[in-house]
Tab-separated table of C-alpha atoms in Angstrom:
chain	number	residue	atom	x	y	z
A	1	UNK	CA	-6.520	0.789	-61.214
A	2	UNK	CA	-8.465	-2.314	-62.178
A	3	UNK	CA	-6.240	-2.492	-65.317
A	4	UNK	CA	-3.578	-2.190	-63.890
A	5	UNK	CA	-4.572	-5.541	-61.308
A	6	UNK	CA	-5.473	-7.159	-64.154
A	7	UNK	CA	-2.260	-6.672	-65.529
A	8	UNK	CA	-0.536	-7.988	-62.329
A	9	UNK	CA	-2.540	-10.998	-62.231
A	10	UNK	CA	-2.226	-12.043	-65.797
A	11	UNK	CA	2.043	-11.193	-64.778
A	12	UNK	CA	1.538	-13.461	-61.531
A	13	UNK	CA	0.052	-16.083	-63.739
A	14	UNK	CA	2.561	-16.180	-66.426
A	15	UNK	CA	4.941	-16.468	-64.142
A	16	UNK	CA	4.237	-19.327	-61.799
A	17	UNK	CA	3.504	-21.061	-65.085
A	18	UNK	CA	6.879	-20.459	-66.278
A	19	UNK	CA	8.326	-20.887	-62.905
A	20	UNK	CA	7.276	-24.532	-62.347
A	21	UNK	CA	7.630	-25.998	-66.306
A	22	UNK	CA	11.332	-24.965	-65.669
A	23	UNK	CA	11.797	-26.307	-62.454
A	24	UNK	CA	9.874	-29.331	-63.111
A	25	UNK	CA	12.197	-29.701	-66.051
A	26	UNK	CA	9.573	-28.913	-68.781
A	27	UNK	CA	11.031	-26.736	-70.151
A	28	UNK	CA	14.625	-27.278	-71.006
A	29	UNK	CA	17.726	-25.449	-70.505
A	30	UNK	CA	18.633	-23.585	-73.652
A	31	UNK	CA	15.066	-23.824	-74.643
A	32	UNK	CA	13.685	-20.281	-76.627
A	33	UNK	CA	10.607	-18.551	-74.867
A	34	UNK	CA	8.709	-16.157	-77.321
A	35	UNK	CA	6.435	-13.491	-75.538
A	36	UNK	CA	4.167	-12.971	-78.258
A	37	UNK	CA	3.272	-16.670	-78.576
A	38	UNK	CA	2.758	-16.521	-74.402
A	39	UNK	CA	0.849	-13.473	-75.269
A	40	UNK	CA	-1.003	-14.983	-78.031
A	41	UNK	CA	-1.470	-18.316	-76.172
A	42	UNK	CA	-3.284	-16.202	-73.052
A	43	UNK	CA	-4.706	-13.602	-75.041
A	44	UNK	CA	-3.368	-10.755	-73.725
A	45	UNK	CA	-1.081	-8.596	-74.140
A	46	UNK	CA	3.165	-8.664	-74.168
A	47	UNK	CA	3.497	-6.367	-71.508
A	48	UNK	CA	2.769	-8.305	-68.395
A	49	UNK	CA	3.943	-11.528	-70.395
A	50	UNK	CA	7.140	-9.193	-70.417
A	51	UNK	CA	7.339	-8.606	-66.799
A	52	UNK	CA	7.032	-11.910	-65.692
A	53	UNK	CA	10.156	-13.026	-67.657
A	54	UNK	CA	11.735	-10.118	-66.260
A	55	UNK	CA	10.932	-11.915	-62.823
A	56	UNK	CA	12.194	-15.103	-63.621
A	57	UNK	CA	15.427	-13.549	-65.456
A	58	UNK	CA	16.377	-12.065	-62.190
A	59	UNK	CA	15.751	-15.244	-60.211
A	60	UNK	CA	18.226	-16.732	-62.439
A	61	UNK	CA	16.175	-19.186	-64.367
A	62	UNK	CA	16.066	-17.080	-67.792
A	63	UNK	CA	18.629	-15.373	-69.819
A	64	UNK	CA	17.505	-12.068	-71.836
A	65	UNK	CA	19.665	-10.321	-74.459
A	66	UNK	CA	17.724	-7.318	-75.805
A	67	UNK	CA	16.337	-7.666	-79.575
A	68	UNK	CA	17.987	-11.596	-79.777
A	69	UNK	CA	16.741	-14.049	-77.297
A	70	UNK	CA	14.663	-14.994	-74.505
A	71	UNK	CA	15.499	-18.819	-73.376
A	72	UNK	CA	15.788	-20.982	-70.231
A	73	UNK	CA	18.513	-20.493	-68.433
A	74	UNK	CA	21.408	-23.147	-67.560
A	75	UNK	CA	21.718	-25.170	-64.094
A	76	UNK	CA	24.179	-23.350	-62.602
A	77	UNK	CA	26.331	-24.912	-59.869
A	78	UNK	CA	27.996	-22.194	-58.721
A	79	UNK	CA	24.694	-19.972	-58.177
A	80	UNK	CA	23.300	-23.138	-56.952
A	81	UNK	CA	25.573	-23.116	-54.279
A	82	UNK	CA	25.501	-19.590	-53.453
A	83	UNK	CA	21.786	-19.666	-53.102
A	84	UNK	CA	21.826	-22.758	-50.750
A	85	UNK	CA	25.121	-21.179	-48.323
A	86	UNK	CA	22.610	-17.975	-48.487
A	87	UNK	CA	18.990	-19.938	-47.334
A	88	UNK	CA	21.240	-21.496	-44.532
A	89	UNK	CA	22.753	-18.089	-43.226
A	90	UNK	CA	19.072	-16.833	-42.894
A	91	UNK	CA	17.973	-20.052	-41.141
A	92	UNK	CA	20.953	-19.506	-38.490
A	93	UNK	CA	20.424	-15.642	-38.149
A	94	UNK	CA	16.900	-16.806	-37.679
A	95	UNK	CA	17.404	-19.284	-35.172
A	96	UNK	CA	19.560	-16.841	-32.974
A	97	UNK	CA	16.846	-14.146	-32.770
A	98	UNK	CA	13.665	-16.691	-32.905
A	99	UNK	CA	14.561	-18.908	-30.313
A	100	UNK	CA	14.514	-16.568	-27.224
A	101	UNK	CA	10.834	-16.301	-28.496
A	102	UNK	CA	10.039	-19.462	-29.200
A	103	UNK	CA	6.762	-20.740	-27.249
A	104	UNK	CA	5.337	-24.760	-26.615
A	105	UNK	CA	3.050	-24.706	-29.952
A	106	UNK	CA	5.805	-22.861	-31.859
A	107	UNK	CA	7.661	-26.197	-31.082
A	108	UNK	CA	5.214	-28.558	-31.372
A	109	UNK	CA	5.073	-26.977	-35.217
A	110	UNK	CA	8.777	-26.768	-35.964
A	111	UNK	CA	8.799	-30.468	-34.935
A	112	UNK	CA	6.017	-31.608	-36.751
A	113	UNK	CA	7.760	-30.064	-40.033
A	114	UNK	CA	10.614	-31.876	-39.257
A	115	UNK	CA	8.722	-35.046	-39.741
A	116	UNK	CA	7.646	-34.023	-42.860
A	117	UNK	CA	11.034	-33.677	-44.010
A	118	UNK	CA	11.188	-37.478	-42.367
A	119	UNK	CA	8.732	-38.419	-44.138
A	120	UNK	CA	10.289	-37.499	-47.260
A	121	UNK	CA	13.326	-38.801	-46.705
A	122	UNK	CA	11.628	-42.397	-46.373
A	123	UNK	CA	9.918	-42.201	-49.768
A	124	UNK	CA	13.184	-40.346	-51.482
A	125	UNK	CA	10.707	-37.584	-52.541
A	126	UNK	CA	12.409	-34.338	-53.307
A	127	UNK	CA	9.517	-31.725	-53.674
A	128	UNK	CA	8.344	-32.693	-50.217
A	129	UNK	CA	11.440	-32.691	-48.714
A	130	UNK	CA	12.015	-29.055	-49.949
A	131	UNK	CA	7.956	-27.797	-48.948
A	132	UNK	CA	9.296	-28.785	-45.663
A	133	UNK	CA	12.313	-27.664	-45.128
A	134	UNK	CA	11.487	-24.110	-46.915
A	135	UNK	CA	7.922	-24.092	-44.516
A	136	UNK	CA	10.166	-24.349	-41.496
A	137	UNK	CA	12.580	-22.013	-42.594
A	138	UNK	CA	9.919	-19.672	-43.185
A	139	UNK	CA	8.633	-20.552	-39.541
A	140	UNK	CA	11.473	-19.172	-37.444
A	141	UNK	CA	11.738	-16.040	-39.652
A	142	UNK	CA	7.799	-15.720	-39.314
A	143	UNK	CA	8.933	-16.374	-35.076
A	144	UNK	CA	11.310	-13.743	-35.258
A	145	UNK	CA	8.984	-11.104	-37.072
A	146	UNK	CA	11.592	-10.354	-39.897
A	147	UNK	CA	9.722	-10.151	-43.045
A	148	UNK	CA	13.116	-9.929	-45.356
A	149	UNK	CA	13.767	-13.083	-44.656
A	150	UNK	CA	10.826	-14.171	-45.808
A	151	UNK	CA	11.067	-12.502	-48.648
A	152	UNK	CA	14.423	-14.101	-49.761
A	153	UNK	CA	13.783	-17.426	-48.708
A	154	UNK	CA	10.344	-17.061	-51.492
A	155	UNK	CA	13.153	-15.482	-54.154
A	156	UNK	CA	15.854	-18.413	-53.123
A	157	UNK	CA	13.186	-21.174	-53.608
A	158	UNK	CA	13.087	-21.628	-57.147
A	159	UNK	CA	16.737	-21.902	-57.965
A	160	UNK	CA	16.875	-24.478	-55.106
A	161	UNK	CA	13.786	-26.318	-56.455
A	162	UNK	CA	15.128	-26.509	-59.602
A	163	UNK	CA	18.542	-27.943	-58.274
A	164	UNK	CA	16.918	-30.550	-56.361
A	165	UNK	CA	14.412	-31.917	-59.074
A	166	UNK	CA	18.328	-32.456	-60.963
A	167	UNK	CA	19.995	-34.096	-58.536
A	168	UNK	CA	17.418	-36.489	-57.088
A	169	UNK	CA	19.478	-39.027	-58.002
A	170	UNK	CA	22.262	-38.035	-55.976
A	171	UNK	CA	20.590	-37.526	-52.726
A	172	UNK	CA	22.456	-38.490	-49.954
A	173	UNK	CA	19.681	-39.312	-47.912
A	174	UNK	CA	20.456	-40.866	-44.771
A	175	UNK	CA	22.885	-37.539	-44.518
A	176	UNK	CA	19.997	-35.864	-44.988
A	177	UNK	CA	18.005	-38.055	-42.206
A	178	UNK	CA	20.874	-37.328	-39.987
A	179	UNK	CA	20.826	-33.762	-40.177
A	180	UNK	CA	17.061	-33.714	-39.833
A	181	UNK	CA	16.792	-35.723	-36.326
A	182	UNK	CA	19.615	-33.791	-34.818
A	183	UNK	CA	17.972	-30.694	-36.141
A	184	UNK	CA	14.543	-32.052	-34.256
A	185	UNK	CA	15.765	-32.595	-31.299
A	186	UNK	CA	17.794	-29.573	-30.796
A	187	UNK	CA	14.421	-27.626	-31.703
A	188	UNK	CA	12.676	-30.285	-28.918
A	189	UNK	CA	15.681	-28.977	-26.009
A	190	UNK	CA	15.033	-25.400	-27.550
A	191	UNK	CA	18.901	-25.117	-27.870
A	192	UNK	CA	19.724	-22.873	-30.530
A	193	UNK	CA	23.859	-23.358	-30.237
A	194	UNK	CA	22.549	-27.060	-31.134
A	195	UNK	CA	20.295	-26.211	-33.772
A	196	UNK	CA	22.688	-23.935	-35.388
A	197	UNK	CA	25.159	-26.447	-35.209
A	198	UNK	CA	22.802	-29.634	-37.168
A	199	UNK	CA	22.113	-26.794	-39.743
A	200	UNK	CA	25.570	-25.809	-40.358
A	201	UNK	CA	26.104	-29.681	-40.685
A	202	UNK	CA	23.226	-30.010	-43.446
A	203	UNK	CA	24.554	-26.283	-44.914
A	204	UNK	CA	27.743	-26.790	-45.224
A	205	UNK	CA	28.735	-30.359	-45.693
A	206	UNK	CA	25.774	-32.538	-46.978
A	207	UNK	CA	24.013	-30.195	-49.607
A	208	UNK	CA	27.524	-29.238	-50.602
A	209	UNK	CA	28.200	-32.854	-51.448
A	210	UNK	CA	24.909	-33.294	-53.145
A	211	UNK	CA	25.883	-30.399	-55.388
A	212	UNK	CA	29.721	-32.124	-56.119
A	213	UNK	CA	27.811	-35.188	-57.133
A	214	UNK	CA	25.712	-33.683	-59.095
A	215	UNK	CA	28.453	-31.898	-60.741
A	216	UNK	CA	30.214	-35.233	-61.484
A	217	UNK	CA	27.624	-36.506	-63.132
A	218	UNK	CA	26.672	-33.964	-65.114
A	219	UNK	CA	30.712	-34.253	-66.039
A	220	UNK	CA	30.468	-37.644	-67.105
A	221	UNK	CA	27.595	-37.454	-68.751
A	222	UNK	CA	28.803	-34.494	-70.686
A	223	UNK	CA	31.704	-36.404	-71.844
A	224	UNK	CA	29.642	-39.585	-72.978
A	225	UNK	CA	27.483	-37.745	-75.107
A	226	UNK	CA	30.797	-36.249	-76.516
A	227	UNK	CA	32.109	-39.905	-77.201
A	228	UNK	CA	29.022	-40.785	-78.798
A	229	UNK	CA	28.448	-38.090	-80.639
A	230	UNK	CA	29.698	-38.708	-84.874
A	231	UNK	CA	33.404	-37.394	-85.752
């Protein structure tokens, strides 16, 4: 049994090591991951080096073909925007079943992590905009009791992380602002029809239009380095 911890913990560790250097951008899209050097490198064996790639292949951010290649995966739009539509259903389904429940310091919380995502929105600072809004998503499921969602929301993060260190450029931030006071104050009046309304709002139209400007850049980009590239 203590093996087999061992084991888990040296899996846990690989992978929030490889979790963040690809979010963070460390390591690069494309970019060839060898489990016997990670093996080598933390002296220990392949196998729990083996499951933690497993992890991160299903959370999208590595591709695996059997006997050829291990490497980061690509940013992709599509899946980015599948994953954001999904963190925004839970958030609604939570705020229907939470808010009934919802008592004064349960407010006095959600409120306090929308100023956090404030807060972030003054200095244009990505990672803390996304601790916050994921901590207060994670709040109304917690307020609600429904551990799946919880669950999710920790699988969905990751993608979205990564998504958001790419596009920081492209933040439309006092959209974002917006969406965050209305979302506030709904939580203030305890009126979930208005609360799901602001997040439908951030869900639906502003992250969606982060993603298409991301998109367009990448686009342009893509075609510059074409142009400049030799005949």
């Amino acid at each position: 049994m203590d093996g087999a911890l061992e084991r888990r913990s040296v899996s846990d560790d690989v992978y929030h090591r490889l979790r963040d250097a690809i979010v963070d951008g460390e390591l690069r899209p494309g970019e060839r991951i060898r489990d016997y050097e990670l093996a080598a490198d933390l002296g220990t064996s392949k196998t729990p080096v083996r499951h933690a790639l497993a992890r991160l292949a299903e959370g999208g951010l590595v591709e695996m073909q059997r006997n050829r290649y291990t490497r980061v995966a690509p940013l992709d739009l599509d899946r980015i925007r599948d994953a954001i539509a999904l963190f925004g259903d839970i958030w609604i389904g939570s705020v229907r079943h939470a808010m009934p429940l919802i008592q004064a310091d349960d407010v006095a919380y959600l409120v306090d992590l929308t100023e956090d995502m404030s807060a972030a929105v003054v200095d244009h600072d990505v990672v803390e905009f996304g601790k916050a809004l994921r901590a207060i998503v994670t709040g109304f499921a917690r307020i609600e009791g429904n551990t799946t969602r919880v669950t999710v929301i920790e699988f969905l993060g990751p993608q979205i992380r990564r998504f958001t260190q790419h596009a920081r450029g492209v933040f439309d931030w006092v959209a974002v602002e917006r969406s965050t006071v209305a979302i506030r104050e709904a939580i203030r009046q305890r009126d979930a029809a208005e609360t799901r309304a602001a997040i439908v709002t951030l869900f639906d139209e502003v992250l969606p239009g982060i993603i298409d400007r991301a998109e367009e850049l990448d686009a342009a980009d893509e075609r510059r380095s074409a142009g400049d590239s030799p005949a």
